[in-house]
Coordinates of C-alpha atoms and ligand atoms in Angstrom, one line a residue:
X8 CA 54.6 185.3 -26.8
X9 CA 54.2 181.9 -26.8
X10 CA 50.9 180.7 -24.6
X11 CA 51.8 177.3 -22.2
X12 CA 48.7 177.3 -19.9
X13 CA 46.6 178.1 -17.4
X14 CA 46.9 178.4 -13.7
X15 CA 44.6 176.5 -11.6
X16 CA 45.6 176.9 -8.0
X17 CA 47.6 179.3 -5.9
X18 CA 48.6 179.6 -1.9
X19 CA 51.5 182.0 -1.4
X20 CA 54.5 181.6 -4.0
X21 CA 53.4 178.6 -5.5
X22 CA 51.4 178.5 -8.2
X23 CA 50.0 175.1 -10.0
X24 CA 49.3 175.8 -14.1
X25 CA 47.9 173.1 -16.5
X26 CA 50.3 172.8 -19.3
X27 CA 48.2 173.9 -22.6
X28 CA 48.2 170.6 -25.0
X29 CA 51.2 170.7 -27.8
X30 CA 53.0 172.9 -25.2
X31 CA 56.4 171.8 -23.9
X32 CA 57.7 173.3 -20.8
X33 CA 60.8 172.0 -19.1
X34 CA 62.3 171.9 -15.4
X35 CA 63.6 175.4 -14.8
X36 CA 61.4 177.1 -17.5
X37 CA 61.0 181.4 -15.9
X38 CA 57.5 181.3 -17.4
X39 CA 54.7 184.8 -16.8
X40 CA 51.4 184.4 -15.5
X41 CA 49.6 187.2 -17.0
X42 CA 47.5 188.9 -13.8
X43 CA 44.2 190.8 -14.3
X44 CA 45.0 194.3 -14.1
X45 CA 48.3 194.6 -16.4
X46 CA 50.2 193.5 -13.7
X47 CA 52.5 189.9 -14.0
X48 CA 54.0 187.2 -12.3
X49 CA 57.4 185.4 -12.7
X50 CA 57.1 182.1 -11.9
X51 CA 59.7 179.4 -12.2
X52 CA 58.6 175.6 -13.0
X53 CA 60.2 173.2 -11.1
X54 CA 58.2 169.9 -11.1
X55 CA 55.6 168.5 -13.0
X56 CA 52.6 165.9 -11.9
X57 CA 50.2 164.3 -14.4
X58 CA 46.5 163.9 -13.5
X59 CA 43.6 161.7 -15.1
X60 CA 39.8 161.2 -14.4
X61 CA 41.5 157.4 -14.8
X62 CA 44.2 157.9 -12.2
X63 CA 41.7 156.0 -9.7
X64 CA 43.0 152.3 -9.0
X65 CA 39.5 150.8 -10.4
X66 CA 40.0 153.1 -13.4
X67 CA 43.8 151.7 -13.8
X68 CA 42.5 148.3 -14.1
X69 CA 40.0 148.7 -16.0
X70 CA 42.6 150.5 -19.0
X71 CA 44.4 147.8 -18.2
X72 CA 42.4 145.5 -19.6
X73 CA 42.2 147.1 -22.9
X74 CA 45.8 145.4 -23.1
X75 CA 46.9 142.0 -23.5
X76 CA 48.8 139.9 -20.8
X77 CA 52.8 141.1 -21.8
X78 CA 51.1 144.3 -21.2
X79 CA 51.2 145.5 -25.0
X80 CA 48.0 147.3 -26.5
X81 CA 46.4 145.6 -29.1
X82 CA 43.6 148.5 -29.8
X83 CA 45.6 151.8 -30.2
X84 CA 42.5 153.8 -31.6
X85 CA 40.4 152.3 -28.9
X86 CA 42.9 153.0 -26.0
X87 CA 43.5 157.1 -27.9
X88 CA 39.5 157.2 -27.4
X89 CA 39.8 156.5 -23.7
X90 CA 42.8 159.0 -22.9
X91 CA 42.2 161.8 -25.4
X92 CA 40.4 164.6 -24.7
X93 CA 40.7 166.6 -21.6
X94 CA 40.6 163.2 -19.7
X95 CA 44.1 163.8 -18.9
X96 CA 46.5 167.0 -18.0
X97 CA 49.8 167.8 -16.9
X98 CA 50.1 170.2 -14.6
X99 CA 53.4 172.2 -14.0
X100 CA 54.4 173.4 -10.2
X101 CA 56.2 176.4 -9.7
X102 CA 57.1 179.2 -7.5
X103 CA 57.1 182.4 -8.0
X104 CA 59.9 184.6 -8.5
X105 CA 58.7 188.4 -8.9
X106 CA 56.3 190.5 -9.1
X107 CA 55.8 193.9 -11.5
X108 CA 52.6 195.7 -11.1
X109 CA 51.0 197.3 -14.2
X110 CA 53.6 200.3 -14.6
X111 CA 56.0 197.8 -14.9
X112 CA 58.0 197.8 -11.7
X113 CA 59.9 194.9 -10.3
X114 CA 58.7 194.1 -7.2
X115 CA 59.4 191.0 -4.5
X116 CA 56.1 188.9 -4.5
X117 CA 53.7 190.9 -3.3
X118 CA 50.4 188.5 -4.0
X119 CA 49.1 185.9 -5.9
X120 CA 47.5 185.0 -9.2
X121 CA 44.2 184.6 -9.8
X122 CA 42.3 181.2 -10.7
X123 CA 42.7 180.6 -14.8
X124 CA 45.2 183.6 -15.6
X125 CA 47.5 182.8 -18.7
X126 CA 50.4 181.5 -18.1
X127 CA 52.7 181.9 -21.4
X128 CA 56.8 182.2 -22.3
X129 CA 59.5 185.1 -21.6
X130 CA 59.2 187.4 -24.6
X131 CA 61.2 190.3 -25.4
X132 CA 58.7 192.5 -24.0
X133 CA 59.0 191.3 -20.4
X134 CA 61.1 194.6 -19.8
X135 CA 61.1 194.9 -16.3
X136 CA 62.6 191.9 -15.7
X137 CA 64.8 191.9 -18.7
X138 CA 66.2 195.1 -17.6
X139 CA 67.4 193.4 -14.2
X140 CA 69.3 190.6 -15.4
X141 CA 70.6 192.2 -18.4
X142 CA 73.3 194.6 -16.6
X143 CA 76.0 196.3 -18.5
X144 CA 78.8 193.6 -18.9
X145 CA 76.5 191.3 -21.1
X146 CA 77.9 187.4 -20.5
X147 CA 75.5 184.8 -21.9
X148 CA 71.4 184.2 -22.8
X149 CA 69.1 183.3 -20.8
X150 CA 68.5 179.9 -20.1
X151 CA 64.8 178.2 -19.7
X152 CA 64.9 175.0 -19.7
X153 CA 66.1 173.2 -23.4
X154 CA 65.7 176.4 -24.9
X155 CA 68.5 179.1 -24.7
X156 CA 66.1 182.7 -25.4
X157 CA 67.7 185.6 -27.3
X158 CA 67.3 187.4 -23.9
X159 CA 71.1 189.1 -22.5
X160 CA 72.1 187.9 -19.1
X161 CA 74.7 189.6 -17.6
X162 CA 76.0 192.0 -14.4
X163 CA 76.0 195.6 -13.2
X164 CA 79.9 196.2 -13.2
X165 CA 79.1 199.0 -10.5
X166 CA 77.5 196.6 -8.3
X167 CA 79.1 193.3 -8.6
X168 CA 82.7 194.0 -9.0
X169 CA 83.1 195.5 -5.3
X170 CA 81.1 193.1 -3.8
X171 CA 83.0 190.2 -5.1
X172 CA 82.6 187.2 -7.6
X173 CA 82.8 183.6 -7.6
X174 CA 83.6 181.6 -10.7
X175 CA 83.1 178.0 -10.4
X176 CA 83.3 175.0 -12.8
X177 CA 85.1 171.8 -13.0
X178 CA 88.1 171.8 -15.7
X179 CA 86.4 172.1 -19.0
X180 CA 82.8 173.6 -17.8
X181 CA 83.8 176.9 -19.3
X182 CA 85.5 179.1 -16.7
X183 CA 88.0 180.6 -19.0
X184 CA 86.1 181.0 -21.6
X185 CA 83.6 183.1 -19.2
X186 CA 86.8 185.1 -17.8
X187 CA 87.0 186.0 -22.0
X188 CA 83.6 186.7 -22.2
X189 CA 83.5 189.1 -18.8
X190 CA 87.0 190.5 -20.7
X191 CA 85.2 191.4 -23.8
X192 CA 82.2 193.0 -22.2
X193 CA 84.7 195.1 -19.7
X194 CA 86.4 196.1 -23.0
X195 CA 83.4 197.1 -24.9
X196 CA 82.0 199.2 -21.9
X197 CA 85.0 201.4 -21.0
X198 CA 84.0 202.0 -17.1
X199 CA 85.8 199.1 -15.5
X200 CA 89.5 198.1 -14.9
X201 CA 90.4 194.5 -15.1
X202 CA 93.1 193.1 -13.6
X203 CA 94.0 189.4 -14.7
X204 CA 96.4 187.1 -13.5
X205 CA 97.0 184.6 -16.2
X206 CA 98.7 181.6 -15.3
X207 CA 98.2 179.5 -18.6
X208 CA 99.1 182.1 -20.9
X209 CA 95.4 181.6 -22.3
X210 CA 93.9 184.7 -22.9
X211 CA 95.9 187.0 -25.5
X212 CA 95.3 184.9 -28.4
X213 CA 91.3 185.2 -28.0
X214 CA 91.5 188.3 -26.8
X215 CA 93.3 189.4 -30.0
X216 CA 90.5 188.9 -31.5
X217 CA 88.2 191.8 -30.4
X218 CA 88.3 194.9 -32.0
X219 CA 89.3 197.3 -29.6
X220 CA 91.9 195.4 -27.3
X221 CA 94.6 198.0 -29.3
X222 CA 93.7 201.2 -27.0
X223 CA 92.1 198.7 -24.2
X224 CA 94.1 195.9 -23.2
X225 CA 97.6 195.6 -22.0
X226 CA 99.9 192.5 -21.7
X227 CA 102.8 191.7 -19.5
X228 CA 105.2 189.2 -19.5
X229 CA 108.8 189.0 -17.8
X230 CA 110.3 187.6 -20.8
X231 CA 108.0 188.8 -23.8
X232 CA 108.7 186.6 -26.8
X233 CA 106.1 188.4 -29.1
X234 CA 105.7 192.3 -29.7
X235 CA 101.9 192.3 -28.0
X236 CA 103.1 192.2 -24.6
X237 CA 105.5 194.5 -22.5
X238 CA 108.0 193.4 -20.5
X239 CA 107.1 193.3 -16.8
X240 CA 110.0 195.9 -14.7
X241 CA 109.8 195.8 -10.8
X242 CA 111.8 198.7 -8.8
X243 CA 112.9 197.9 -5.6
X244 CA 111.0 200.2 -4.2
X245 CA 108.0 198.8 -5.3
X246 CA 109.1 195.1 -3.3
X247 CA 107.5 194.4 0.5
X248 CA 108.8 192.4 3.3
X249 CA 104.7 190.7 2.2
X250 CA 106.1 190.1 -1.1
X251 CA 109.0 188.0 -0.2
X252 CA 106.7 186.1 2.6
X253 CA 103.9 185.3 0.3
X254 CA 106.3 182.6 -2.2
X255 CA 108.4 180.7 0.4
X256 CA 107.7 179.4 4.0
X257 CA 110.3 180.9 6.6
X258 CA 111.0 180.1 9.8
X259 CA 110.1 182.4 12.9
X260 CA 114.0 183.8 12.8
X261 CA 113.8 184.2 9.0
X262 CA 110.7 186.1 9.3
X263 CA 111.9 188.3 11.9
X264 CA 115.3 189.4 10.4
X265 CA 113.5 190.1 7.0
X266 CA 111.2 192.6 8.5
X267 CA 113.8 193.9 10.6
X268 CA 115.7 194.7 7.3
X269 CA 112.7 196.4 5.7
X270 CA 112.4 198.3 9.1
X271 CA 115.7 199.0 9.1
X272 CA 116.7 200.1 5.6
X273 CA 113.3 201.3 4.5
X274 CA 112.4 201.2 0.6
X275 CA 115.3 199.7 -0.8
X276 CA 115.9 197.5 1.5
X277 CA 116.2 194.5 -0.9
X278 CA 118.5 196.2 -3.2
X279 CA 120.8 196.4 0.2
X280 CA 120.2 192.7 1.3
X281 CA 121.7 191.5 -2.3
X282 CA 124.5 194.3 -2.4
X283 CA 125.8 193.0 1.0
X284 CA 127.7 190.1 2.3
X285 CA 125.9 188.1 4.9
X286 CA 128.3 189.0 7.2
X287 CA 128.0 192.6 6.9
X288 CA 124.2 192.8 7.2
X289 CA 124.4 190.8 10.5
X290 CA 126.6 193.4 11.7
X291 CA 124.4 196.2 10.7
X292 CA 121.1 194.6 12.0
X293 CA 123.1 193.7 15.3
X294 CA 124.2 197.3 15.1
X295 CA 121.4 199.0 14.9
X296 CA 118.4 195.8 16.4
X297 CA 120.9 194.2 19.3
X298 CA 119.6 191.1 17.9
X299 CA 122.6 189.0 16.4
X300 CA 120.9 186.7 13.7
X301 CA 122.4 183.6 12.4
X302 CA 123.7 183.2 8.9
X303 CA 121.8 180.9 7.7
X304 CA 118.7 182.7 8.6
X305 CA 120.1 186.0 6.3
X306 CA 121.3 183.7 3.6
X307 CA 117.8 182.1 3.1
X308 CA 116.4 185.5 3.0
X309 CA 119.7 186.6 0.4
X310 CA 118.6 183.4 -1.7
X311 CA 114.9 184.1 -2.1
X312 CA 115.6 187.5 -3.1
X313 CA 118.2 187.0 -5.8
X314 CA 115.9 184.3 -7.5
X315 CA 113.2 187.0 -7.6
X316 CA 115.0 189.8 -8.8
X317 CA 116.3 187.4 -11.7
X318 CA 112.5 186.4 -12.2
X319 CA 111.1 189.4 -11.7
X320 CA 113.6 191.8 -13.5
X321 CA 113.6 193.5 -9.9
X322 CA 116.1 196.5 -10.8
X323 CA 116.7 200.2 -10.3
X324 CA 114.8 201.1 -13.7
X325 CA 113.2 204.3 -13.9
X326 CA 109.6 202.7 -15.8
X327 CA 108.5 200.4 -13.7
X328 CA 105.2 198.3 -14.3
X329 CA 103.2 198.9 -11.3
X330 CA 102.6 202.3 -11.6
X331 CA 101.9 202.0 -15.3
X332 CA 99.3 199.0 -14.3
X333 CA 97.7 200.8 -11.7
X334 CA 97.3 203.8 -14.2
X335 CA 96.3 201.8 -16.7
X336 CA 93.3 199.9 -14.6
X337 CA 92.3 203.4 -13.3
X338 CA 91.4 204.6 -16.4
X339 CA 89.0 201.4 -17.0
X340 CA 91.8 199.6 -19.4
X341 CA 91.9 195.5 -19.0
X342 CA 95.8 194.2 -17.9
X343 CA 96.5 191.1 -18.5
X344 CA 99.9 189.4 -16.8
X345 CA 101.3 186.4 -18.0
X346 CA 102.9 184.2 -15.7
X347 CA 103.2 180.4 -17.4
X348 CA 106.9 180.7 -18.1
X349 CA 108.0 181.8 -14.0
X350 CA 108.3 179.9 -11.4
X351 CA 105.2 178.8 -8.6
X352 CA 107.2 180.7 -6.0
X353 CA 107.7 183.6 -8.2
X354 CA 104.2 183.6 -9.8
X355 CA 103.0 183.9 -6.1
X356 CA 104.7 186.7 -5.7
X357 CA 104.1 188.6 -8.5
X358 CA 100.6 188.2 -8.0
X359 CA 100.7 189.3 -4.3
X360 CA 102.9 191.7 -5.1
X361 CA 101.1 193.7 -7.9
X362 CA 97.5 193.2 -5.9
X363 CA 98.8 194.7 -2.9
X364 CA 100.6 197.8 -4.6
X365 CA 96.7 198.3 -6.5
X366 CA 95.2 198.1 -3.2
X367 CA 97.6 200.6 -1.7
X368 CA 97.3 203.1 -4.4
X369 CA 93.3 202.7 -4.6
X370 CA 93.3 203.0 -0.6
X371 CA 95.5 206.1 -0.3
X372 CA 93.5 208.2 -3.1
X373 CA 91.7 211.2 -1.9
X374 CA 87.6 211.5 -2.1
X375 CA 87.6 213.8 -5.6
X376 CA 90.4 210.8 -7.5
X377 CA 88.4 207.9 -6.2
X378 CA 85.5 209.2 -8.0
X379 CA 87.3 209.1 -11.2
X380 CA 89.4 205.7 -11.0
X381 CA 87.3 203.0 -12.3
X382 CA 86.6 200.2 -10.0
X383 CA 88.6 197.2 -10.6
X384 CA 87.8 193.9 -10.6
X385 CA 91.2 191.4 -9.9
X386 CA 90.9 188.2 -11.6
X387 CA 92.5 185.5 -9.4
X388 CA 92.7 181.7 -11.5
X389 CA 92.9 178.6 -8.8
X390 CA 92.2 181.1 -6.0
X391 CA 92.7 178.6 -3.3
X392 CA 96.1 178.7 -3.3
X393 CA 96.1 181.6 -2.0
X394 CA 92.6 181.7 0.1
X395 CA 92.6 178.2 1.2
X396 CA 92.0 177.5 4.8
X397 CA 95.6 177.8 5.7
X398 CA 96.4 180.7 3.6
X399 CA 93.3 183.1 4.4
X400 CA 94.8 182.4 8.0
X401 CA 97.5 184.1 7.1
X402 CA 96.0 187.3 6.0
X403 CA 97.9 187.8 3.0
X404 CA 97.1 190.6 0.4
X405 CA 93.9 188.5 -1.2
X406 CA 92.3 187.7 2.1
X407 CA 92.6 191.8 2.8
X408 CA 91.3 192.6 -0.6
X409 CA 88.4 190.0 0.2
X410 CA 87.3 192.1 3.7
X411 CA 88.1 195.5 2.6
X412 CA 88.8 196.3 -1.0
X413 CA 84.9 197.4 -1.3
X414 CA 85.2 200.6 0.0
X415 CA 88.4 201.4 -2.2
X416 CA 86.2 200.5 -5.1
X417 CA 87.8 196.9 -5.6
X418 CA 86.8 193.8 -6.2
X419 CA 88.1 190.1 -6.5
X420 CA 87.0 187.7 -9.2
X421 CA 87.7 184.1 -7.8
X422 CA 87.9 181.1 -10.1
X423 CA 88.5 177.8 -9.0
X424 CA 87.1 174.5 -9.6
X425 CA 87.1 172.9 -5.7
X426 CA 85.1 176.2 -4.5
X427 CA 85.6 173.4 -1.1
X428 CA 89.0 174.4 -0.4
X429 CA 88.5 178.2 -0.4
X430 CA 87.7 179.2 3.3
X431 CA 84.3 180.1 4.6
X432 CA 84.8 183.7 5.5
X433 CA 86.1 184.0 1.6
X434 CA 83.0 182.2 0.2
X435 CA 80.9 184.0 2.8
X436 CA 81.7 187.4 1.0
X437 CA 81.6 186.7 -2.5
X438 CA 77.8 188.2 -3.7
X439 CA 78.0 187.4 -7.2
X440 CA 78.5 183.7 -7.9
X441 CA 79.4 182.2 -11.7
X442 CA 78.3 178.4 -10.8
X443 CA 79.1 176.1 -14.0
X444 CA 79.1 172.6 -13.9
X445 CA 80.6 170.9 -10.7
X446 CA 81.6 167.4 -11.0
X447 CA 81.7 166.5 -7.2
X448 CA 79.0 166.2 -5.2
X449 CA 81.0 167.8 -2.4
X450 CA 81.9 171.1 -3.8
X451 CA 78.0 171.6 -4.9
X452 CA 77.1 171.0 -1.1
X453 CA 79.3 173.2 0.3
X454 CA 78.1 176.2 -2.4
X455 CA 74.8 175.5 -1.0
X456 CA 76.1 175.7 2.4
X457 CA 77.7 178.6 2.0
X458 CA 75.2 180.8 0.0
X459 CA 71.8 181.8 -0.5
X460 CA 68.4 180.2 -0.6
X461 CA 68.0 180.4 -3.9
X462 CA 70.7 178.5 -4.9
X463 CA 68.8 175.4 -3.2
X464 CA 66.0 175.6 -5.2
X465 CA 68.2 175.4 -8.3
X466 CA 70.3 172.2 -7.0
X467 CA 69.0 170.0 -10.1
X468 CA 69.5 172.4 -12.9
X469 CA 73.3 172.7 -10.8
X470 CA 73.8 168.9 -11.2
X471 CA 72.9 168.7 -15.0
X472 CA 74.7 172.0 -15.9
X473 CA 76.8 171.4 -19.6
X474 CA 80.2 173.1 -20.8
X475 CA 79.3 176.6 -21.0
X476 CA 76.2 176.8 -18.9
X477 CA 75.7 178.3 -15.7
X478 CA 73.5 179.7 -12.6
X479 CA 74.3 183.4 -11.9
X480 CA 73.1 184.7 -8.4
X481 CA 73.5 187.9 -7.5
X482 CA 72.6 189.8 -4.6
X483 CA 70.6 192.4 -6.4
X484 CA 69.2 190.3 -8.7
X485 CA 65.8 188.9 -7.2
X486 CA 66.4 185.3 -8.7
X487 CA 69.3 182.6 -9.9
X488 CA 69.2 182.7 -13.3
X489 CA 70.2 180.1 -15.6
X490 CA 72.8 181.5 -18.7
X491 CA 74.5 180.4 -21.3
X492 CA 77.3 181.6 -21.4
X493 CA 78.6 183.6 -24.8
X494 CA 81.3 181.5 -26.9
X495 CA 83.9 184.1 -26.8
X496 CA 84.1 184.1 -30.6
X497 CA 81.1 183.9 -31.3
X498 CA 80.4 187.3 -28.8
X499 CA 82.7 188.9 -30.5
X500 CA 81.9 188.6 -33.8
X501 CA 78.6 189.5 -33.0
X502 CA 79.6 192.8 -31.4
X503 CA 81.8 194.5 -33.7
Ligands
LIG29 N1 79.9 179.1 -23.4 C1 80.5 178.2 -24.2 N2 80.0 177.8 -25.4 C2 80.6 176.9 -26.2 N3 81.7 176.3 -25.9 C3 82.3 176.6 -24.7 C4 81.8 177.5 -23.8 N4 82.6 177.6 -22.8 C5 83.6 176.8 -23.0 N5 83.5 176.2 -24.2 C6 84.4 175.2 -24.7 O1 84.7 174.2 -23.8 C7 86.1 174.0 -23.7 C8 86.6 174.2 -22.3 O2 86.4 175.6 -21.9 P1 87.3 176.4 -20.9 O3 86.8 177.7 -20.8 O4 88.8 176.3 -21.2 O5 87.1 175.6 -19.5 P2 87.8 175.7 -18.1 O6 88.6 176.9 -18.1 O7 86.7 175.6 -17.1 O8 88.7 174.4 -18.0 C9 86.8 175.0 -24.7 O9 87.2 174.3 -25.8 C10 85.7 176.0 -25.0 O10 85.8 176.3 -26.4
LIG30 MG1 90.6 177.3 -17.7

């Protein structure tokens, strides 16, 4: 336990410490001010001033004069003489964090230090606290100030996943490699499903890497080029009127005669609309709706769905990938699904597609099965295409998993690196956030808008965040915590 100081004054949360000579402590520092009865406070350091018996004007001049007129010293033993000693101190300002009283339990602050406590660095032994941030999907160290402590930081699966995450970074800050990282620890611990939606085609080849993906993770692709992945097989069944909506803009008519065709012809309805001539289906929805729709309305809807069933290997097969995902992520496995070689229209919905069958089979368990599916976290890469402004308007699949999937046991893992684009009610609900570095000035404001206190206090250490650094808050957690974040190789070569 490394000793920095002592405090000298105290009013409420904030606590003034004179940094020890020789010590170094840094902006951001989680320091412990040792109390009198085995109890302790966490105290962050966020400022620093230095004080002097010379800081008086008439004492500035008159050290002043020990130096020539360029203002260079010419006496260095003389001038160490005048400002050695105890003539001068640094004190550090900080505020404190939490509280655990002497049987070690975490408390919020519940009073203050006394006058000329210790004040020394985060050890090992600070278990209480240790034991908060440490959660069971491990992600990174912690972080105090210059120094990165051997001290796990992670997140409770159990608690974040349902309650939503945030991962934010500009492009290089490190957001895929966290996504690996959060991969790996999901692997190791067995109790969570992971759904991710991978649009670079970025993840298999680290994943590879850890030792257990062979009973753990599953890859999809629609046109697998390599034996690690599966090939991705939609039934028709399995395809909504939502699905088709989600990758194209229609018009008010289109939009009406393709839900009038999933009305009409029920679950295979798109199997139907690309067996029959346009002519025929406007007989048959005039037939059976009285409403007499244009041709080119059906033929827009005929031309969407061919080009996914092409993409999409939308068939009649017996095996079908959704139901094997969805059992898959229920028994805690991690699913990847590739998605760089199809289309933007496609891509969108494949990804709506596949959330909104999850969601459905997670909603429609009974009480006893929802106690044994794992709860799954979907991973969803440049989230504001589909949450943006506009789109959460809509109230496609995501912006429903964002307001309800916590009591199916859900939860959605946004990434994105203009957090300023999602919409509010989206940022609003995600209680985990992943904050890495954040170029623009404008996407850091609205994260401070948008969230908690804390966040505020941290808005420096935000600004000067490096590649692979990053502030976690959490809702249960009492305090932001600064992290660096695991190097996915190095995390798992450390684990197995
Ligand atoms: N925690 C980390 N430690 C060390 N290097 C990292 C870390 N995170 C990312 N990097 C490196 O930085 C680069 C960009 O990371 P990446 O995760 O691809 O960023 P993003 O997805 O935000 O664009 C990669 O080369 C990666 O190896
Ligand atoms: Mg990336």
């Amino acid at each position: 336990m490394e000793y920095k100081g002592r405090l000298t004054y105290a009013k409420g949360t904030y606590v003034e410490f004179v940094v020890a000579p020789n010590q170094q402590v840094d902006f951001g520092d989680i320091l412990v001010v040792e109390g009198k009865n085995g109890d302790h406070f966490y105290v962050r350091a966020y400022d620093f001033k230095v004080k002097s018996r010379w800081s008086g004007v008439s004492n500035v001049g008159y050290l002043m004069s020990k130096l020539d007129e360029s203002g260079q010293v010419t006496n260095q033993e003389e001038l160490d003489f005048y400002l050695g000693g105890n003539h001068t101190v640094k004190i550090g300002m900080a505020e404190q964090l939490c509280y655990a009283d002497g049987h070690g339990t975490l408390f919020n602050p519940k009073t203050c230090p006394d006058f000329f406590c210790e004040v020394r660095g985060l050890s090992a032994n600070d278990t209480e606290l240790l034991s908060e941030i440490k959660g069971d999907l491990e992600l990174g160290f912690l972080k105090s100030g210059r120094d990165i402590l051997e001290l796990p930081v992670g997140i409770y699966g159990s608690k974040a996943i349902t309650e939503h995450i945030g991962i934010f970074g500009t492009t290089g800050s490190g957001k895929s490699n966290l996504v690996k990282v959060l991969a790996g620890s999901v692997i190791d611990n067995a109790s969570y499903g992971l759904l991710i939606f991978d649009v670079h085609n970025e993840y298999y080849r680290d994943l590879a890497k850890h030792p257990h993906i062979g009973e753990r993770l599953k890859v999809y692709n629609t046109n697998p080029k390599a034996d690690y992945a599966s090939r991705l097989i939609i039934d028709y069944s399995a395809v909504g009127p939502d699905d088709i909506t989600a990758c194209a803009t229609f018009s008010e008519p289109q939009l009406d005669a393709l839900y009038k065709l999933s009305a009409v012809w029920q679950e295979n309805w798109m199997r139907d609309v690309l067996a029959y001539d346009t002519a025929d289906i406007i007989d048959d929805l005039n037939a059976s709706t009285g409403q007499k729709f244009q041709q080119r309305t059906i033929s827009k809807i005929k031309s969407v769905c061919w080009n996914l069933k092409q993409e999409l290997n939308i068939g009649d097969d017996a095996v079908s990938t959704v139901s094997d995902m969805v059992t898959d992520l229920e028994h805690g496995k991690v699913v990847l699904i590739e998605l760089k070689d199809i289309s933007p229209l496609a891509e969108q919905a494949l990804s709506t597609l596949l959330s909104q069958r999850l969601l459905q089979a997670y909603a429609n368990k009974i009480k006893e099965e929802r106690l044994t599916a794992k709860p799954v976290l979907i991973v969803l890469e440049e989230a504001h295409r589909f949450l943006g402004k506009k789109e959460h308007a809509n109230n496609n699949v995501f912006a429903k998993l964002v307001s309800e999937a916590r009591k199916f046991n859900l939860g959605l893992c946004v990434v994105d690196q203009q957090p300023r684009l999602l919409a509010d009610k989206v940022l609003s609900q995600l209680n985990t956030l992943f904050i890495l570095g954040l170029a623009s000035k404008a996407d850091r404001n609205k994260l401070e808008a948008m969230c908690r206190k804390d966040i505020l206090q941290q808005r420096n250490e935000i600004k000067n965040l490096d590649c692979g650094e990053m502030i976690v808050a959490t809702n249960y957690m009492r305090f932001a915590a600064p992290v660096k974040v695991h190097k996915f190789e190095d995390f798992i070569g450390r684990s197995c």
